[in-house]
mmCIF file of C-alpha atoms in Angstrom:
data_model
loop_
_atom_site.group_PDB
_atom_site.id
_atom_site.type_symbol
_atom_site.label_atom_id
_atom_site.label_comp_id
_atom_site.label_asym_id
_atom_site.label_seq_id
_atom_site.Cartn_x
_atom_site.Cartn_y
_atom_site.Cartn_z
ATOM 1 C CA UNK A 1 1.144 -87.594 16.221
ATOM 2 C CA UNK A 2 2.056 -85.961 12.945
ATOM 3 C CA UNK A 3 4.261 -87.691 10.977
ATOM 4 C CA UNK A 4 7.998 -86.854 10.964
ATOM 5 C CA UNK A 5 7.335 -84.755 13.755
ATOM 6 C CA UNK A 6 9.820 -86.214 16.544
ATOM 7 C CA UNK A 7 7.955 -84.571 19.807
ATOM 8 C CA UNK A 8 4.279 -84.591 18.223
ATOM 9 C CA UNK A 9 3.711 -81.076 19.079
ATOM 10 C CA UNK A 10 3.247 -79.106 15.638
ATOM 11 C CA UNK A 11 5.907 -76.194 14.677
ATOM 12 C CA UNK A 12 4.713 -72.500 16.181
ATOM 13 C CA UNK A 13 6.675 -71.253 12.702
ATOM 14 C CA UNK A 14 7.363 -72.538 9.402
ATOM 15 C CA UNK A 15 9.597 -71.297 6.647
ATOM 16 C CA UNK A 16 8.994 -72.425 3.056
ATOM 17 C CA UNK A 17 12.476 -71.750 1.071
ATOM 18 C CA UNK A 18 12.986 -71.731 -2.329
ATOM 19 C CA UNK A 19 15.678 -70.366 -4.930
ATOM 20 C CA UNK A 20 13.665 -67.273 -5.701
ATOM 21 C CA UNK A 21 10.820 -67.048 -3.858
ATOM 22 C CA UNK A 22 9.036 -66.905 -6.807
ATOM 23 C CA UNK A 23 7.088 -70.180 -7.697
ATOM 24 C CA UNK A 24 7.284 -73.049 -5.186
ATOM 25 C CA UNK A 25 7.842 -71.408 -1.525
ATOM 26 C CA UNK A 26 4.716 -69.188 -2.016
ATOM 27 C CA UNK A 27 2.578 -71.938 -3.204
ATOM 28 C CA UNK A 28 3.364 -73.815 -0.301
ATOM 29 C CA UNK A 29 3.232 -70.381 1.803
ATOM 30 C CA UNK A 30 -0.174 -69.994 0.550
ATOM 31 C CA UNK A 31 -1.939 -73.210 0.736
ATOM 32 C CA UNK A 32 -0.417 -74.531 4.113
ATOM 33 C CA UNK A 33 -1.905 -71.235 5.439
ATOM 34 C CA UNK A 34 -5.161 -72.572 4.399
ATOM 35 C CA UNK A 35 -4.559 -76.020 5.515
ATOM 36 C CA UNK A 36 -2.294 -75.292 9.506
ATOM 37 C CA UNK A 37 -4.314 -74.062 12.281
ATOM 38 C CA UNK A 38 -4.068 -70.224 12.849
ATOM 39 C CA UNK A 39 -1.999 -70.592 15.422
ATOM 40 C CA UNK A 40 1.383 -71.336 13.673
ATOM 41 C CA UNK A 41 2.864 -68.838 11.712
ATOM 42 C CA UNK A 42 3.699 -69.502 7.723
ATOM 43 C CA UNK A 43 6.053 -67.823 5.948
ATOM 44 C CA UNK A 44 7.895 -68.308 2.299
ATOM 45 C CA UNK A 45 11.479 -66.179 1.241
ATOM 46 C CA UNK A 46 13.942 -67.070 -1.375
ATOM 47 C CA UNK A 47 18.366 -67.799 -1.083
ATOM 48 C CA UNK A 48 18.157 -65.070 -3.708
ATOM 49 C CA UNK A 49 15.815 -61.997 -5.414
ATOM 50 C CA UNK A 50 13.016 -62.769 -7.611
ATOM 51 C CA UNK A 51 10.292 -62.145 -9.708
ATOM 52 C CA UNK A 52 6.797 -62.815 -9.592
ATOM 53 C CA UNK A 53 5.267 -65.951 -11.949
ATOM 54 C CA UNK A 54 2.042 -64.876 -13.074
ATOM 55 C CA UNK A 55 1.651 -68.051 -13.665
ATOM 56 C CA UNK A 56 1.338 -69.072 -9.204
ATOM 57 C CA UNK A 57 -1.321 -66.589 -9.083
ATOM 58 C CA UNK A 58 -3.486 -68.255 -12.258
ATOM 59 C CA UNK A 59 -3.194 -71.538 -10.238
ATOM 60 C CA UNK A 60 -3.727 -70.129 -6.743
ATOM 61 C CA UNK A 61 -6.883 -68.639 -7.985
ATOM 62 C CA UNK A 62 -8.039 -72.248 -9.404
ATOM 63 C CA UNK A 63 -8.446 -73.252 -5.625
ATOM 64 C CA UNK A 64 -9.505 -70.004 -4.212
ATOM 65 C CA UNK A 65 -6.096 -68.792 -3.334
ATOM 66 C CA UNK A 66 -4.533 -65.253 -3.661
ATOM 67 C CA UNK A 67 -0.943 -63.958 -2.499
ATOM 68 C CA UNK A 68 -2.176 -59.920 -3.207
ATOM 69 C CA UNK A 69 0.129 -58.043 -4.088
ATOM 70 C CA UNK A 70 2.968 -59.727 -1.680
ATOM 71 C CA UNK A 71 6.405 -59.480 -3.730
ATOM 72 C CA UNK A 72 9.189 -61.992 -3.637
ATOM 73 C CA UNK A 73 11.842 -61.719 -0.394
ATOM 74 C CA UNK A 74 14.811 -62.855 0.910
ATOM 75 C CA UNK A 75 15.613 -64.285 4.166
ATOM 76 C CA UNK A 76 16.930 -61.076 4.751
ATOM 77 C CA UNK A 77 13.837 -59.492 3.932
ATOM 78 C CA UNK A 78 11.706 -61.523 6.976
ATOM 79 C CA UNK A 79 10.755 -59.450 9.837
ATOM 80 C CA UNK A 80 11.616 -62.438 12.356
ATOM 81 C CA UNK A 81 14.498 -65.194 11.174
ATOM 82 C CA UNK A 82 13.731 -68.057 13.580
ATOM 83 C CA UNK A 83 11.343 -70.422 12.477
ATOM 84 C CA UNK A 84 11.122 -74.121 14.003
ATOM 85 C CA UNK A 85 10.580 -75.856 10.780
ATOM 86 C CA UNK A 86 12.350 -74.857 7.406
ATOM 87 C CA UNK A 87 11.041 -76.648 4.806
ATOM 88 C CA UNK A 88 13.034 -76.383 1.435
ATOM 89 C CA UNK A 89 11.562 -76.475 -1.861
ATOM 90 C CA UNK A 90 14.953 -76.703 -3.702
ATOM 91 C CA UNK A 91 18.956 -77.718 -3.116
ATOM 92 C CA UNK A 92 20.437 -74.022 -3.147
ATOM 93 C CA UNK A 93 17.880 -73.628 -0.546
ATOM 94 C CA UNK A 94 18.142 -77.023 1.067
ATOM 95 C CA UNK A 95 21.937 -75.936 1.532
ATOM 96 C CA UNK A 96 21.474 -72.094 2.611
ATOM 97 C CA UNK A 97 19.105 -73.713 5.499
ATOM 98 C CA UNK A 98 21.829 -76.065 6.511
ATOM 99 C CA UNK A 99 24.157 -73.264 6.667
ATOM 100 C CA UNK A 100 21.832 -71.122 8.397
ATOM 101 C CA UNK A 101 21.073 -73.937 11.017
ATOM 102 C CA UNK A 102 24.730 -74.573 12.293
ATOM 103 C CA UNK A 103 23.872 -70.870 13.954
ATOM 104 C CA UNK A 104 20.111 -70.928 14.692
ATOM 105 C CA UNK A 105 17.967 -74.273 16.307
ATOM 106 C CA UNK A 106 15.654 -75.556 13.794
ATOM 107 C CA UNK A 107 14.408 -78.673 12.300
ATOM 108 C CA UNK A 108 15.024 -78.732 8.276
ATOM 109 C CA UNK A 109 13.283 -80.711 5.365
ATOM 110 C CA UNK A 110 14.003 -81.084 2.070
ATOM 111 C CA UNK A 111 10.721 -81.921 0.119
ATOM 112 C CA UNK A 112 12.403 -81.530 -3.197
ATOM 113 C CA UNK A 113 10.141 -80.084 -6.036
ATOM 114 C CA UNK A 114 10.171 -79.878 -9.532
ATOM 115 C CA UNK A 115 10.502 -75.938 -10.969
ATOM 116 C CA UNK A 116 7.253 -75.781 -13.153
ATOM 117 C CA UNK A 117 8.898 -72.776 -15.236
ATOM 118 C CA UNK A 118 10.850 -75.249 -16.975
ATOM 119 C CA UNK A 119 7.862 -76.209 -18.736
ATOM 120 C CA UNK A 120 7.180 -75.635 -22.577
ATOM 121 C CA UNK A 121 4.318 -75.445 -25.192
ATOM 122 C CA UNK A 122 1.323 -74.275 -25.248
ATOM 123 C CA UNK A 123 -0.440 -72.241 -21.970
ATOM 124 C CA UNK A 124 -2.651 -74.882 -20.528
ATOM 125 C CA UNK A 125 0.745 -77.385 -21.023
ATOM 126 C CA UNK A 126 2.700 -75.201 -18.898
ATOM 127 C CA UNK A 127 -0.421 -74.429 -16.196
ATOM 128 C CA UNK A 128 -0.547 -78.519 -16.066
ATOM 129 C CA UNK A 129 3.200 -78.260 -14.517
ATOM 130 C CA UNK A 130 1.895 -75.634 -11.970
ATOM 131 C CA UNK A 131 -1.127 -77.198 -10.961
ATOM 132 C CA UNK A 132 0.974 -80.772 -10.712
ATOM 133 C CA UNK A 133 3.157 -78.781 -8.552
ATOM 134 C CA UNK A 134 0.171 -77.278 -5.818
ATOM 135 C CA UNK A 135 -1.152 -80.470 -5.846
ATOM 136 C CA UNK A 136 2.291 -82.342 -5.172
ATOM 137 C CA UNK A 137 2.747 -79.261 -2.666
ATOM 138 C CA UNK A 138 -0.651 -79.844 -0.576
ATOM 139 C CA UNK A 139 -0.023 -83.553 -0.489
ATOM 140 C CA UNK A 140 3.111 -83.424 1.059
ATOM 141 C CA UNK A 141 1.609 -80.657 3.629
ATOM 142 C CA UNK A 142 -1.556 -82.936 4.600
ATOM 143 C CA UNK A 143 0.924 -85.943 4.811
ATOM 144 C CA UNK A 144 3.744 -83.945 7.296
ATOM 145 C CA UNK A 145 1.302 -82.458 9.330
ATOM 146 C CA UNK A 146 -1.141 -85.229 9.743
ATOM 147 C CA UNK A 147 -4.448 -83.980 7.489
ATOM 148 C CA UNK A 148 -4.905 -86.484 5.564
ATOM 149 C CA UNK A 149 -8.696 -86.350 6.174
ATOM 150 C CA UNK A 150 -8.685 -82.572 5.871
ATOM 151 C CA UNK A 151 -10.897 -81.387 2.944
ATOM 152 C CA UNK A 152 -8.709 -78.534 0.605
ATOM 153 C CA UNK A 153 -9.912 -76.729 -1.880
ATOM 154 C CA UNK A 154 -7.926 -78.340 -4.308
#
């Protein structure tokens, strides 16, 4: 039974939220894609608009990773807003799920994570705080959904 998972039956859907949807919710969008089974759907949005950071795609590509030419959304933006797992990334997220949940059935998270744009100095400094993030990220993935002997390619 995965851990924290109350019924041990995995989540059909899961929602990554961040502030932006910029940085940490498409990392994690990305990699647990690689990681679920197909069968459960993975999806990232922000509370708010964003912009791409070039910098998600330099470390994505590190570990064979790409997000194309997907753009940062909103809740709003999702096709389908029920999701039986919302994982947030962030506390203006952690609180916009809460909100969101006193309407809509779903299990939240809050795997709090550190915004690697806050980093200075030189370029490989700054890729060090997004590469400590993805691997922070696909810990806490193998760890919730009980991979801990899955291989990544991380």
């Amino acid at each position: 039974m995965p851990p924290g998972t109350p019924s041990g039956k995995p989540p059909n859907s899961v929602l990554f939220l961040c502030g932006m949807n910029a940085i940490r919710s498409p990392m994690a969008e990305a990699l647990a894609k690689r990681m679920l089974p197909a069968g459960i759907f993975v999806a990232s949005a922000g509370v708010r608009a964003g912009e791409r950071d070039p910098f998600v795609d330099a470390v994505l590509a590190e570990s064979g990773l790409a997000i194309g030419d997907r753009r940062p959304r909103t809740m709003d933006d999702l096709e389908d807003g029920y999701f039986d797992l919302i994982v947030t990334l962030a506390p203006e997220a952690h609180h916009a799920a809460l909100d969101l949940t006193r309407s809509v059935s779903a299990e939240v998270e809050y795997w709090p994570m550190p915004d690697p744009s806050t980093a200075t100095g030189t370029r490989d400094q700054i890729m060090s705080a997004y590469r400590a993030l993805r691997e922070r990220l696909e810990k806490r993935i193998r760890s919730r959904f009980g991979l801990e002997n899955a291989t990544g390619g991380t």
